[in-house]
mmCIF file of C-alpha atoms in Angstrom:
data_model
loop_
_atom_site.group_PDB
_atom_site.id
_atom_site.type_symbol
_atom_site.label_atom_id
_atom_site.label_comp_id
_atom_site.label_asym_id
_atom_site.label_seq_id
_atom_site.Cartn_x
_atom_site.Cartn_y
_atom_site.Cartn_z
ATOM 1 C CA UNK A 21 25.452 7.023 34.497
ATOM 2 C CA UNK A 22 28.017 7.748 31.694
ATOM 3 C CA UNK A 23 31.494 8.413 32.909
ATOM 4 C CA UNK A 24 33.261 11.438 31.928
ATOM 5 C CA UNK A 25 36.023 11.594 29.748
ATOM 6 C CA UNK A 26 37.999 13.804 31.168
ATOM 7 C CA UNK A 27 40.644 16.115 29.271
ATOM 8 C CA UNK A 28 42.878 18.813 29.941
ATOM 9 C CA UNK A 29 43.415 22.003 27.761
ATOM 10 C CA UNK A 30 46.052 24.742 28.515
ATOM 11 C CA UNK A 31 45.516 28.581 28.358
ATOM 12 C CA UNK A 32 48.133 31.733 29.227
ATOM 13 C CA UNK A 33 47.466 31.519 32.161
ATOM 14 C CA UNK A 34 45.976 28.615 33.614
ATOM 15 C CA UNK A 35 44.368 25.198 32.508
ATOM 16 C CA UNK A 36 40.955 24.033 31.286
ATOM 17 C CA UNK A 37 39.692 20.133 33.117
ATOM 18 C CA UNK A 38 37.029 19.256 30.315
ATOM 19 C CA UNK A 39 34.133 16.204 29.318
ATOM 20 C CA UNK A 40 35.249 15.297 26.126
ATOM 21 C CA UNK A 41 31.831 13.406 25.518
ATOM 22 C CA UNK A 42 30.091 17.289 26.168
ATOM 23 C CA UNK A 43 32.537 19.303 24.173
ATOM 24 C CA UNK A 44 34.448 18.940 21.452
ATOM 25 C CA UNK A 45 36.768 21.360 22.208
ATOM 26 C CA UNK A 46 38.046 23.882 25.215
ATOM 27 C CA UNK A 47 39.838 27.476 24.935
ATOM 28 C CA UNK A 48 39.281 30.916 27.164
ATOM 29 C CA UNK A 49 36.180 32.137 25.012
ATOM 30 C CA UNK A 50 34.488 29.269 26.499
ATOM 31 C CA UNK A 51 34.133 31.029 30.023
ATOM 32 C CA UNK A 52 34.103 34.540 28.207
ATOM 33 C CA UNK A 53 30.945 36.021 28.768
ATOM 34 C CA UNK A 54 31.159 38.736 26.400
ATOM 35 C CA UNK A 55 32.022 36.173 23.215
ATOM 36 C CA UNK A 56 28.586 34.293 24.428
ATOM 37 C CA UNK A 57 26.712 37.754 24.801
ATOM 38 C CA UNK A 58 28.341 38.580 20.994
ATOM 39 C CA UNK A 59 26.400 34.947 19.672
ATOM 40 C CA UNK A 60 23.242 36.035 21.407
ATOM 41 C CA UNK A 61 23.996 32.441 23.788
ATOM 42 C CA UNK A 62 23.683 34.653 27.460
ATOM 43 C CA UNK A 63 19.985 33.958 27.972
ATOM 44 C CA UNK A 64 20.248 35.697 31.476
ATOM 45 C CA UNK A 65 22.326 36.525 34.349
ATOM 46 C CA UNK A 66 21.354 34.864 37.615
ATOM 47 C CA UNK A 67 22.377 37.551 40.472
ATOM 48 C CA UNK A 68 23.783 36.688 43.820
ATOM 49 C CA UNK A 69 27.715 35.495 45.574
ATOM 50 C CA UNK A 70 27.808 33.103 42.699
ATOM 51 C CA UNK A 71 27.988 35.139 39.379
ATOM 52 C CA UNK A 72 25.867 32.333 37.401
ATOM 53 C CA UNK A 73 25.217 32.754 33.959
ATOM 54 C CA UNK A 74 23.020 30.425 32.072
ATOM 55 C CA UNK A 75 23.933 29.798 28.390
ATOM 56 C CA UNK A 76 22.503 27.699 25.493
ATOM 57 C CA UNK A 77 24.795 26.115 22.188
ATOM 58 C CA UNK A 78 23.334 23.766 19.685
ATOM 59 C CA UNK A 79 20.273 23.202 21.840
ATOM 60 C CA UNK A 80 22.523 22.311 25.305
ATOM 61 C CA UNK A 81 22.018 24.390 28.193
ATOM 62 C CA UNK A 82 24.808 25.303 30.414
ATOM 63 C CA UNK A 83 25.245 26.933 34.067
ATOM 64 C CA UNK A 84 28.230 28.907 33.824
ATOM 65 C CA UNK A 85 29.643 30.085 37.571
ATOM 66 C CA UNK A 86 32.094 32.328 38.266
ATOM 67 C CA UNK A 87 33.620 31.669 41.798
ATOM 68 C CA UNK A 88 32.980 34.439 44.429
ATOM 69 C CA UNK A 89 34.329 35.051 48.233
ATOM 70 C CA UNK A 90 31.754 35.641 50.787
ATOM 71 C CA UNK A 91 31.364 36.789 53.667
ATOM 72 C CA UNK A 92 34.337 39.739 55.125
ATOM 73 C CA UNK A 93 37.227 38.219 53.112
ATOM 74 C CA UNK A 94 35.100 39.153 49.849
ATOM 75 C CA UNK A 95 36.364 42.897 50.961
ATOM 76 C CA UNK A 96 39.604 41.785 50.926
ATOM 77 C CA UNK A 97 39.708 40.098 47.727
ATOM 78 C CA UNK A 98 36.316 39.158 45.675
ATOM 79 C CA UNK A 99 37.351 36.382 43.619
ATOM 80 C CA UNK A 100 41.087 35.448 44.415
ATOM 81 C CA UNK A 101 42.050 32.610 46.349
ATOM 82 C CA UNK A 102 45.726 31.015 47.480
ATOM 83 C CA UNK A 103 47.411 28.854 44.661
ATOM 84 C CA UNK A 104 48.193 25.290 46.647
ATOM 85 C CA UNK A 105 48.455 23.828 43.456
ATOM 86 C CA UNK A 106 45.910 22.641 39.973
ATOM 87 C CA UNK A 107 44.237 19.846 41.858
ATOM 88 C CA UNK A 108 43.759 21.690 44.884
ATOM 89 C CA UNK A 109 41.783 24.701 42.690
ATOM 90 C CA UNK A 110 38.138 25.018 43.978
ATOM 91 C CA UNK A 111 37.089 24.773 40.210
ATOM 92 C CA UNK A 112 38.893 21.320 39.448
ATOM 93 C CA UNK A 113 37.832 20.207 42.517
ATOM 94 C CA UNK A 114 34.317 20.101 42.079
ATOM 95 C CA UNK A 115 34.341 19.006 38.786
ATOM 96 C CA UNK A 116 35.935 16.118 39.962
ATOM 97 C CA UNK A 117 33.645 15.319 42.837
ATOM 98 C CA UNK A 118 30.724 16.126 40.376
ATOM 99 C CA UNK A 119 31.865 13.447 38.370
ATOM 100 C CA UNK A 120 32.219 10.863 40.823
ATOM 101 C CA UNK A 121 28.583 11.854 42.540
ATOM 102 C CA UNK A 122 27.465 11.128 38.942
ATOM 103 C CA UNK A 123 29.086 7.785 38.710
ATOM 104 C CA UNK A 124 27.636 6.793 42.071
ATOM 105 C CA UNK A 125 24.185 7.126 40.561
ATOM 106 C CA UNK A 126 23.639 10.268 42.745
ATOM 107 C CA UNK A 127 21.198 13.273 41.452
ATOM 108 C CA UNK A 128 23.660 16.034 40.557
ATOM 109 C CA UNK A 129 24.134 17.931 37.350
ATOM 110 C CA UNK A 130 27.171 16.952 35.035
ATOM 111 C CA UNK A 131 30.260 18.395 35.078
ATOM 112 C CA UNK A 132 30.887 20.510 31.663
ATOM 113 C CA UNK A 133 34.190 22.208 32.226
ATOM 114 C CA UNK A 134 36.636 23.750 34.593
ATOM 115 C CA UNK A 135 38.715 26.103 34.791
ATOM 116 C CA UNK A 136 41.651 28.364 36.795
ATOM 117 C CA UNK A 137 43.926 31.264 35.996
ATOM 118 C CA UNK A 138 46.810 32.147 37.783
ATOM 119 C CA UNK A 139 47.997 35.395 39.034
ATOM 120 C CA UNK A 140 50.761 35.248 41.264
ATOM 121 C CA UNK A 141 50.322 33.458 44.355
ATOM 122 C CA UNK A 142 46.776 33.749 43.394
ATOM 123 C CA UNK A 143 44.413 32.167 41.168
ATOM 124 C CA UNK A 144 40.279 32.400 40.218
ATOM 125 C CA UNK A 145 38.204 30.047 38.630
ATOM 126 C CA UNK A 146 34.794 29.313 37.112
ATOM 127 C CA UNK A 147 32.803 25.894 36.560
ATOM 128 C CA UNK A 148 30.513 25.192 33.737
ATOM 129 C CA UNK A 149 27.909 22.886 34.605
ATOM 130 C CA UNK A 150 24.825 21.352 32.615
ATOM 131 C CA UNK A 151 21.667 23.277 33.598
ATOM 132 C CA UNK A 152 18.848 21.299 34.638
ATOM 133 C CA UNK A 153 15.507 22.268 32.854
ATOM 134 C CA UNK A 154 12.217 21.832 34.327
ATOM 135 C CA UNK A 155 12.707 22.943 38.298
ATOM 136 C CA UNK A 156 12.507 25.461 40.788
ATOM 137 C CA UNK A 157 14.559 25.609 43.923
ATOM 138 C CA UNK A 158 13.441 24.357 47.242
ATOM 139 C CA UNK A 159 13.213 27.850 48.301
ATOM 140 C CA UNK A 160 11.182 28.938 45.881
ATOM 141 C CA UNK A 161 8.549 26.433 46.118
ATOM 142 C CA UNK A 162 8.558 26.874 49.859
ATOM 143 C CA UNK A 163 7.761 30.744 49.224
ATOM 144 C CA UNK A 164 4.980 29.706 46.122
ATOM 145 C CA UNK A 165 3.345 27.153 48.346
ATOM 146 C CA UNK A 166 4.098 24.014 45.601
ATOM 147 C CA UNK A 167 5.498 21.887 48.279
ATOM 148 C CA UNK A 168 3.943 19.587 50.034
ATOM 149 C CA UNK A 169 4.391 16.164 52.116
ATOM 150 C CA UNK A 170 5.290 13.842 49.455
ATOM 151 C CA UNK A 171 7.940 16.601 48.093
ATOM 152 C CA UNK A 172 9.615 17.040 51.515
ATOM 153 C CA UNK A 173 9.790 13.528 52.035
ATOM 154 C CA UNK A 174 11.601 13.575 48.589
ATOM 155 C CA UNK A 175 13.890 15.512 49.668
ATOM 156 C CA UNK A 176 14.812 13.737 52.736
ATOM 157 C CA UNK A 177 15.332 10.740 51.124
ATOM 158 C CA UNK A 178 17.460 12.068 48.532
ATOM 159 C CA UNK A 179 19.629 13.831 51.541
ATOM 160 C CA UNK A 180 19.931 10.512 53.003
ATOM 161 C CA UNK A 181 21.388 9.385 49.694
ATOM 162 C CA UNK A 182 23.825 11.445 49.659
ATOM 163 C CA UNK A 183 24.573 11.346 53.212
ATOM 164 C CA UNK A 184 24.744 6.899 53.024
ATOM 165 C CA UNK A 185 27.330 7.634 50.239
ATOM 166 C CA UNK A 186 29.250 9.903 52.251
ATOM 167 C CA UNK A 187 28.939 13.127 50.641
ATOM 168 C CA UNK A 188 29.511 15.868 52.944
ATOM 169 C CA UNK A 189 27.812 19.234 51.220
ATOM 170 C CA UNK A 190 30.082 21.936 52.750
ATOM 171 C CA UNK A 191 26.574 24.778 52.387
ATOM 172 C CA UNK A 192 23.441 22.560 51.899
ATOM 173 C CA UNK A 193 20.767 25.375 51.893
ATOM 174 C CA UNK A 194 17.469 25.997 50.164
ATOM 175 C CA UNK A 195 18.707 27.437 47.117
ATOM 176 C CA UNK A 196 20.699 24.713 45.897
ATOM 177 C CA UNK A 197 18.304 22.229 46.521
ATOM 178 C CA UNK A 198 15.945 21.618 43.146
ATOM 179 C CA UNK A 199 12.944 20.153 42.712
ATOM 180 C CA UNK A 200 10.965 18.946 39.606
ATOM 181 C CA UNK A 201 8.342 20.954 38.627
ATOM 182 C CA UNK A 202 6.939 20.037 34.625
ATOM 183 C CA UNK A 203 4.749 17.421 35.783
ATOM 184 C CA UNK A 204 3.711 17.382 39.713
ATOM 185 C CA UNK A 205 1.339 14.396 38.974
ATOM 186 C CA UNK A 206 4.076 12.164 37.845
ATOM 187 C CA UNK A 207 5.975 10.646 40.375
ATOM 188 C CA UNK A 208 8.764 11.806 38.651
ATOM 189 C CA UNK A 209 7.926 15.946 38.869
ATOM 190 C CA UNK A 210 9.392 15.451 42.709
ATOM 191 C CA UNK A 211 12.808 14.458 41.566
ATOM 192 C CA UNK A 212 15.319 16.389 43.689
ATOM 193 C CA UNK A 213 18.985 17.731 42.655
ATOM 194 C CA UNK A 214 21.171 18.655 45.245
ATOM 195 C CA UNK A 215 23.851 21.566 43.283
ATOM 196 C CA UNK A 216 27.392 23.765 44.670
ATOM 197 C CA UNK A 217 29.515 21.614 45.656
ATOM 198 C CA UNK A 218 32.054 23.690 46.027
ATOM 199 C CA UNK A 219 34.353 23.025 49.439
ATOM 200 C CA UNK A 220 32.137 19.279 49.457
ATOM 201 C CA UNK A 221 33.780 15.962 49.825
ATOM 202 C CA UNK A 222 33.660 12.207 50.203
ATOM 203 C CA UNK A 223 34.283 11.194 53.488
ATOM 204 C CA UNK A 224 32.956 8.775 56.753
ATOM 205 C CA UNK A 225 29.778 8.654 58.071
ATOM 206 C CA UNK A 226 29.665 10.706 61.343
ATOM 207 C CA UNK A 227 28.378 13.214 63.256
ATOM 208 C CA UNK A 228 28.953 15.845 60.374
ATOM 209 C CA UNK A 229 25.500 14.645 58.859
ATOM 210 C CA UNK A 230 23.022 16.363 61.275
ATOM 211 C CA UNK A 231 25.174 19.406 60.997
ATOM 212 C CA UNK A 232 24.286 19.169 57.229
ATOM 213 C CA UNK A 233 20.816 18.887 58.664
ATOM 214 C CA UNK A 234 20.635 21.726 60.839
ATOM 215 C CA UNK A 235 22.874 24.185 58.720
ATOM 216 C CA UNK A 236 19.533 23.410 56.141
ATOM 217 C CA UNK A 237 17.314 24.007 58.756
ATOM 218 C CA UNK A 238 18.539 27.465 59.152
ATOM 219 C CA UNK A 239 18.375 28.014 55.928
ATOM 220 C CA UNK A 240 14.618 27.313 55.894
ATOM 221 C CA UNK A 241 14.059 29.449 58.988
ATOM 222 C CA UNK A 242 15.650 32.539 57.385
ATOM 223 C CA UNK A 243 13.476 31.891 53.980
ATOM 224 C CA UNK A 244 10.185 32.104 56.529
ATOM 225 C CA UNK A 245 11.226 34.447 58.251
ATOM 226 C CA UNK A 246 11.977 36.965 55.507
ATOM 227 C CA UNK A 247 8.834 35.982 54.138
ATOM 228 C CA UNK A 248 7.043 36.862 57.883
ATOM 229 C CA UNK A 249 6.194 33.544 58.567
ATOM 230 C CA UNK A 250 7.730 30.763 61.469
ATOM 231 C CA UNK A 251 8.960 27.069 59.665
ATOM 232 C CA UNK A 252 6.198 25.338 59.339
ATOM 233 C CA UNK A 253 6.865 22.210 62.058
ATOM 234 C CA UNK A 254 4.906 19.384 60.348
ATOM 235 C CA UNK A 255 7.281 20.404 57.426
ATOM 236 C CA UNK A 256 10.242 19.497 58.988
ATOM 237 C CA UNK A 257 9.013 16.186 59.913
ATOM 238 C CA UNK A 258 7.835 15.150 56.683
ATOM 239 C CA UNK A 259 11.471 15.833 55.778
ATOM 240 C CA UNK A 260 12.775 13.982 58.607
ATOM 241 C CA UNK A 261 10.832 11.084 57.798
ATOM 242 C CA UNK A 262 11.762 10.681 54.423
ATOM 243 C CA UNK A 263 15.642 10.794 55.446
ATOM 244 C CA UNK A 264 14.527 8.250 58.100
ATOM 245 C CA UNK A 265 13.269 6.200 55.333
ATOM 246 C CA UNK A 266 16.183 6.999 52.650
ATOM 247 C CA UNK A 267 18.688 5.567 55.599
ATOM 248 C CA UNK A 268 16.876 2.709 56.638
ATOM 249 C CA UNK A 269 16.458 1.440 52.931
ATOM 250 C CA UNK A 270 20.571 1.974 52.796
ATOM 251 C CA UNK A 271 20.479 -0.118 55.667
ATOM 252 C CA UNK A 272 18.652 -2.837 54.227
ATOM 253 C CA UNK A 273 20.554 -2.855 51.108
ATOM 254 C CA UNK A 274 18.088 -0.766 48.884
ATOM 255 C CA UNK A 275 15.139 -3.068 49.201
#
């Protein structure tokens, strides 16, 4: 895959991390929701922790994400996090790692722009990302019915991808697991994106990997049981099987 050409840009109060082959320029009305709203660009707002709007410009579609704290720290402070420095910003961070997941041939979407504003000790940050037409997330078509054994072993394999180039995904769940959906004939309408990687990083193989595993496991669990329903076992082995099968062929090379 293309590598990106990354540049920087400064604002007030912080710094934009840009593709240079994606935009032709970077300043604050580029993460400003209200100057895309103004243009008619905000096509919609996509609710939940992750404050993800999706916008269009000159035919490109963009995920735009605003970073959000979770869990009983978010009452504390919503979007704020500890300044330890530009590099160390969640936002530059994962634009980084997005680029080098793209470089290694992995399924992820490419890295638009980044960017962090100070305040104080503090800083917050959003990441724009290219949205990828054409899909629904794994939770979705577990709740619709559309998946079946070929599609989960698709997405085992694809885990094992990642996984054999030593990406650790700090919250792999359901919902940021896509799957193609234009074309389920074609062998390409199972293509599988793996998305947030906020907190992820490159690391050795280990032990960490069937966390991964189970931490998506649970995921799948809560989905079913929300929806009244117990995980479907024969599910989870079709899954199994096709990381089984992703690893081995890492094993033997790729053949």
């Amino acid at each position: 895959m293309p590598l990106i050409d990354e540049r920087r840009a400064d604002i007030p109060r912080g710094r934009i991390l840009y593709d240079a082959a994606q935009l032709r320029k970077a300043d604050e009305t580029l993460f400003s929701l209200e100057a895309w709203a103004a243009k008619g660009a905000a096509e919609r707002l996509i609710g939940g922790r992750g404050s993800i709007a999706l916008l269009e410009d000159e035919g490109a579609r963009w995920a735009l994400r605003h970073y959000r704290r979770g869990g009983m720290i978010a009452k504390l402070s919503q979007d704020r996090y500890l300044w330890l420095g530009e590099n160390r910003t969640r936002s530059f961070m994962e634009f980084r790692l997005l680029a080098e997941l793209r470089r290694l041939g992995l399924p992820v979407p490419k890295p638009i722009a980044a960017r962090y504003e100070r305040h104080g000790l503090t800083y917050s940050a959003d990441l724009m990302t290219e949205w990828i037409a054409d899909t629904e997330t794994l939770a979705k078509a577990l709740l619709s019915g559309h998946m079946n054994e070929r599609s989960w072993h698709e997405v085992g394999r694809t885990i094992a991808a990642f996984h054999a180039a030593g990406v650790d995904h700090a919250d792999l769940n359901a919902n940021n697991i896509l799957l193609r959906t234009h074309n389920p004939a074609d062998a390409a309408g199972d293509a599988v994106y793996i998305l947030d990687f906020d907190r992820g990083r490159l690391r050795a193989r280990g032990s960490w990997e069937q966390q991964v595993l189970a931490r998506l496991r649970r995921s799948l669990e809560k989905i079913s049981a929300g929806a009244g329903r117990a995980v479907d076992e024969s599910h989870w082995r079709q899954l199994l099987e096709g990381y089984d099968q992703g690893d081995r062929r890492t094993a033997d090379g790729g053949r």
